[in-house]
Short mmCIF file of C-alpha atoms and ligand atoms in Angstrom, two decimals:
data_model
loop_
_atom_site.label_atom_id
_atom_site.label_comp_id
_atom_site.label_asym_id
_atom_site.label_seq_id
_atom_site.Cartn_x
_atom_site.Cartn_y
_atom_site.Cartn_z
CA MET A 27 -25.12 4.80 -0.17
CA SER A 28 -24.29 1.44 -1.70
CA ILE A 29 -20.78 0.12 -2.21
CA SER A 30 -21.17 0.68 -5.92
CA GLU A 31 -22.26 4.30 -5.43
CA ASN A 32 -19.40 4.89 -3.00
CA LEU A 33 -16.93 3.55 -5.54
CA THR A 34 -18.30 5.86 -8.20
CA GLU A 35 -17.90 8.83 -5.91
CA VAL A 36 -14.34 7.90 -4.92
CA ARG A 37 -13.41 7.46 -8.58
CA GLU A 38 -14.88 10.86 -9.43
CA ARG A 39 -12.92 12.50 -6.65
CA ILE A 40 -9.72 10.81 -7.80
CA ALA A 41 -10.39 12.06 -11.33
CA ARG A 42 -10.86 15.63 -10.09
CA ALA A 43 -7.69 15.47 -7.98
CA CYS A 44 -5.82 14.17 -11.05
CA GLU A 45 -7.20 17.02 -13.14
CA ARG A 46 -6.16 19.62 -10.56
CA SER A 47 -2.62 18.27 -10.49
CA GLY A 48 -2.18 17.47 -14.17
CA ARG A 49 -1.99 13.73 -13.62
CA SER A 50 -3.54 10.85 -15.52
CA VAL A 51 -6.17 8.70 -13.75
CA GLU A 52 -4.48 5.61 -15.19
CA ASP A 53 -1.51 6.36 -12.97
CA VAL A 54 -3.54 5.99 -9.77
CA THR A 55 -4.62 2.53 -8.59
CA LEU A 56 -7.49 2.44 -6.13
CA ILE A 57 -7.08 -0.28 -3.51
CA ALA A 58 -10.36 -1.15 -1.81
CA VAL A 59 -9.46 -1.79 1.82
CA SER A 60 -11.80 -4.60 2.78
CA LYS A 61 -10.44 -5.55 6.24
CA THR A 62 -13.14 -6.83 8.62
CA LYS A 63 -15.71 -6.78 5.79
CA PRO A 64 -17.56 -9.93 4.70
CA LEU A 65 -16.97 -11.59 1.35
CA GLU A 66 -20.28 -10.33 -0.05
CA ASP A 67 -19.03 -6.75 0.32
CA LEU A 68 -15.82 -7.57 -1.55
CA LEU A 69 -17.87 -9.21 -4.29
CA ALA A 70 -20.14 -6.16 -4.53
CA ALA A 71 -17.05 -3.98 -4.97
CA TYR A 72 -15.55 -6.43 -7.47
CA HIS A 73 -18.71 -6.39 -9.58
CA ALA A 74 -18.68 -2.59 -9.45
CA GLY A 75 -15.22 -2.68 -10.99
CA ALA A 76 -12.80 -2.89 -8.03
CA GLY A 77 -9.88 -5.15 -8.89
CA ASP A 78 -7.48 -4.53 -6.01
CA PHE A 79 -8.18 -5.31 -2.35
CA GLY A 80 -6.20 -4.34 0.73
CA GLU A 81 -6.18 -6.39 3.92
CA ASN A 82 -4.14 -6.04 7.10
CA LYS A 83 -4.42 -9.55 8.57
CA VAL A 84 -2.92 -12.71 7.13
CA GLN A 85 -5.83 -14.86 8.33
CA GLU A 86 -8.32 -12.70 6.47
CA ILE A 87 -6.34 -12.72 3.23
CA VAL A 88 -5.92 -16.49 3.38
CA ALA A 89 -9.66 -16.92 3.96
CA LYS A 90 -10.96 -14.42 1.41
CA HIS A 91 -8.58 -14.62 -1.52
CA PRO A 92 -9.43 -18.18 -2.64
CA GLN A 93 -13.14 -17.33 -2.57
CA MET A 94 -12.82 -14.33 -4.86
CA PRO A 95 -12.76 -14.38 -8.69
CA SER A 96 -9.27 -15.35 -9.81
CA ASP A 97 -8.38 -11.93 -11.21
CA ALA A 98 -9.01 -10.10 -7.92
CA LYS A 99 -5.66 -8.93 -6.55
CA PHE A 100 -4.84 -8.77 -2.86
CA HIS A 101 -2.39 -6.42 -1.17
CA MET A 102 -0.97 -6.93 2.31
CA ILE A 103 -1.08 -3.48 3.92
CA GLY A 104 -0.80 -4.25 7.64
CA HIS A 105 2.06 -5.06 9.99
CA LEU A 106 3.40 -8.49 9.06
CA GLN A 107 5.06 -10.92 11.43
CA ARG A 108 7.95 -12.91 10.02
CA ASN A 109 6.38 -16.25 10.93
CA LYS A 110 3.34 -15.45 8.74
CA VAL A 111 5.22 -14.48 5.58
CA LYS A 112 5.16 -17.97 4.17
CA GLN A 113 1.38 -18.18 4.51
CA VAL A 114 0.63 -14.86 2.85
CA ILE A 115 2.98 -15.05 -0.15
CA PRO A 116 0.75 -17.22 -2.37
CA HIS A 117 -2.19 -14.85 -1.89
CA VAL A 118 -0.85 -11.36 -2.54
CA VAL A 119 0.56 -9.33 -5.42
CA MET A 120 2.35 -6.88 -3.16
CA ILE A 121 3.40 -6.39 0.46
CA HIS A 122 3.14 -2.66 1.29
CA SER A 123 4.20 -2.88 4.90
CA VAL A 124 7.84 -3.96 4.94
CA ASP A 125 9.12 -2.15 8.01
CA THR A 126 12.42 -3.90 8.81
CA VAL A 127 15.31 -5.39 6.84
CA ARG A 128 14.77 -8.66 8.74
CA LEU A 129 11.22 -8.88 7.42
CA ALA A 130 12.49 -8.35 3.86
CA GLU A 131 15.05 -11.13 4.41
CA GLN A 132 12.28 -13.44 5.56
CA ILE A 133 10.26 -12.57 2.45
CA GLU A 134 13.33 -13.36 0.35
CA GLN A 135 13.63 -16.79 1.97
CA ASP A 136 9.98 -17.73 1.64
CA ALA A 137 9.56 -16.26 -1.85
CA ALA A 138 12.58 -18.26 -3.02
CA LYS A 139 11.01 -21.45 -1.67
CA ALA A 140 7.74 -20.61 -3.40
CA GLU A 141 9.65 -19.77 -6.60
CA ARG A 142 8.17 -16.29 -6.69
CA ILE A 143 9.51 -12.79 -6.92
CA MET A 144 7.62 -10.71 -4.38
CA ASP A 145 6.92 -7.04 -5.02
CA ILE A 146 7.31 -5.00 -1.87
CA LEU A 147 7.11 -1.42 -0.62
CA LEU A 148 9.06 -0.05 2.29
CA GLU A 149 6.81 1.50 4.92
CA VAL A 150 8.04 4.89 6.05
CA ASN A 151 6.96 6.54 9.30
CA VAL A 152 7.27 10.01 7.80
CA ALA A 153 5.66 11.83 10.71
CA GLU A 154 7.72 9.82 13.23
CA GLU A 155 4.70 8.81 15.27
CA GLU A 156 5.57 6.58 18.23
CA SER A 157 2.58 4.33 17.61
CA LYS A 158 3.46 3.53 14.01
CA PHE A 159 5.68 0.99 12.31
CA GLY A 160 8.07 1.89 9.53
CA PHE A 161 11.50 3.24 8.71
CA ARG A 162 12.38 6.83 9.45
CA CYS A 163 13.09 8.81 6.28
CA GLU A 164 16.82 8.89 6.88
CA GLU A 165 16.95 5.09 7.28
CA VAL A 166 15.28 4.26 3.98
CA GLU A 167 18.21 4.46 1.58
CA ALA A 168 20.40 2.17 3.68
CA ALA A 169 17.53 -0.32 3.96
CA VAL A 170 16.97 -0.22 0.20
CA ARG A 171 20.68 -0.95 -0.36
CA GLN A 172 20.58 -3.92 2.02
CA ILE A 173 17.38 -5.38 0.59
CA CYS A 174 18.07 -4.85 -3.13
CA VAL A 175 20.55 -7.74 -3.25
CA SER A 176 17.75 -10.23 -2.56
CA PRO A 177 16.80 -11.82 -5.89
CA HIS A 178 13.27 -12.88 -4.88
CA VAL A 179 12.25 -9.49 -3.53
CA ARG A 180 11.70 -6.46 -5.72
CA ILE A 181 11.39 -3.05 -4.12
CA ARG A 182 8.78 -1.16 -6.13
CA GLY A 183 8.45 1.94 -3.96
CA LEU A 184 7.38 3.42 -0.66
CA MET A 185 4.27 3.43 1.52
CA THR A 186 3.17 5.60 4.40
CA ILE A 187 0.24 5.81 6.79
CA ALA A 188 -0.21 9.51 7.46
CA PRO A 189 -1.37 10.74 10.88
CA PHE A 190 -5.06 10.84 11.70
CA VAL A 191 -6.06 14.48 11.24
CA ASP A 192 -9.26 16.53 10.94
CA ASP A 193 -8.06 18.57 7.97
CA PRO A 194 -6.39 16.53 5.19
CA GLU A 195 -4.28 19.57 4.29
CA GLU A 196 -2.33 18.84 7.46
CA ASN A 197 -0.96 15.73 5.74
CA ARG A 198 0.15 17.42 2.52
CA ASP A 199 3.66 17.86 3.87
CA VAL A 200 3.88 14.16 4.82
CA PHE A 201 2.93 13.14 1.27
CA ARG A 202 5.38 15.63 -0.23
CA LYS A 203 8.18 14.25 1.91
CA LEU A 204 7.49 10.67 0.83
CA TYR A 205 7.35 11.75 -2.82
CA GLN A 206 10.63 13.61 -2.50
CA LEU A 207 12.26 10.65 -0.76
CA SER A 208 11.24 8.36 -3.61
CA VAL A 209 12.64 10.83 -6.16
CA ASP A 210 15.92 11.04 -4.25
CA ILE A 211 16.26 7.25 -4.11
CA LYS A 212 15.27 6.82 -7.77
CA LYS A 213 18.14 9.14 -8.73
CA LYS A 214 20.64 6.73 -7.19
CA ASN A 215 19.72 4.11 -9.81
CA ILE A 216 20.01 1.19 -7.42
CA ASP A 217 19.90 -2.23 -9.12
CA ASN A 218 16.62 -4.14 -8.84
CA VAL A 219 14.80 -1.10 -7.33
CA THR A 220 12.22 0.97 -9.25
CA MET A 221 10.48 3.51 -6.96
CA SER A 222 7.53 3.51 -9.33
CA VAL A 223 4.93 3.06 -6.59
CA LEU A 224 3.89 5.53 -3.89
CA SER A 225 1.19 4.01 -1.69
CA MET A 226 -0.30 6.87 0.30
CA GLY A 227 -3.70 8.35 1.11
CA MET A 228 -6.73 6.85 2.87
CA THR A 229 -10.41 7.84 3.11
CA GLY A 230 -9.71 11.12 4.90
CA ASP A 231 -6.87 12.37 2.75
CA TYR A 232 -6.58 10.50 -0.56
CA GLU A 233 -7.31 13.55 -2.72
CA VAL A 234 -4.38 15.44 -1.21
CA ALA A 235 -2.25 12.29 -1.63
CA VAL A 236 -3.16 12.08 -5.33
CA GLU A 237 -2.29 15.75 -5.78
CA GLU A 238 1.11 14.98 -4.24
CA GLY A 239 1.89 12.01 -6.45
CA ALA A 240 0.28 8.88 -4.94
CA THR A 241 0.14 5.98 -7.42
CA MET A 242 -1.80 3.72 -5.04
CA ILE A 243 -4.40 4.94 -2.61
CA ARG A 244 -5.92 2.73 0.06
CA VAL A 245 -9.58 3.51 0.73
CA GLY A 246 -11.67 1.48 3.18
CA THR A 247 -14.40 3.47 4.92
CA GLY A 248 -15.09 5.59 1.83
CA ILE A 249 -16.04 2.46 -0.11
CA PHE A 250 -17.36 -0.04 2.44
CA GLY A 251 -18.64 2.27 5.17
CA ALA A 252 -17.60 2.35 8.81
CA ARG A 253 -15.91 -0.69 10.35
C1 PLP B 19 -7.47 0.46 7.35
C2 PLP B 19 -6.37 0.95 6.50
C3 PLP B 19 -6.62 1.82 5.42
C4 PLP B 19 -7.98 2.35 5.05
O1 PLP B 19 -8.46 3.24 6.02
P1 PLP B 19 -9.78 4.09 5.76
O2 PLP B 19 -9.59 5.30 6.61
O3 PLP B 19 -10.93 3.24 6.20
O4 PLP B 19 -9.84 4.42 4.32
C5 PLP B 19 -5.53 2.20 4.64
N1 PLP B 19 -4.28 1.77 4.91
C6 PLP B 19 -4.01 0.94 5.93
C7 PLP B 19 -2.61 0.51 6.17
C8 PLP B 19 -5.04 0.51 6.76
O5 PLP B 19 -4.76 -0.31 7.78
#
C-alpha cells in the first residue's frame, strides 16, 4: 500500500478507537515517525495531509526540516544528548524525550539563548525496562517540580515507549498508568505545567493507547512501511 493509503487506514483506525472510547478525533494528533526515511516519503505523507513528523536523531531533523514545507512540524522523540540540544531547538515544536532534570536544564539554557520557550514532555519508563530511558513513575512529580521553575521550558505532559509485545492488550495497563500519573500531577496545579499531552502508542498498539487517553500517537511503520 502507498503512504497515502496507509495514512487513510491509520486515521480510520484512530477514528474507530475514538468512537469506542467516547473521544473526539480532534483530540488525537497523529505524528508520522519518519526516522530513516527519505525526504520524498515525508513529502508524500505531507501531501496526504500529515502535518507532524517524529524523528529520533538530531542530524536527521537538522537535514530534513529545512527542506520541508514551512508548516510541517517536527518532534524530537528519541534520546537526546545535552550537547545536541542547541542544534535541535530551532527545528522542533516539542521534545518528547526529556529523561533527566539535567537535560531539561540544558534545554532551558539553550532555549533562553535562542529566545524561545520550548515545549517538552517527560519520558516515563512505566514498565521499568532496563533497556529504556526515562523517569520511573515515582520520580516524575519531583522532576516536574524541579523543572517547572525554568522560564524557557514548558512541561506539556508525559511520554512513554511501551514494551514490544505481540498482543497490544498487554500494554493497556502501561497506558492506563501513564494516564493516571498525568491526572495525579495535573491535580497538584503546579505553575507553568499543563499535563495536556500524553504521547503514547506506536504502530503495534496505538488503538489501545487512544482508548486509554493518548493525545499524541507516534506511528512509523504503519505509515511508511518497514525500516
Ligand atoms: C521509532 C519510534 C516510533 C514508531 O515506531 P513504529 O513501531 O514504527 O510505529 C515511535 N516512538 C519512538 C520513540 C520511536 O523511536
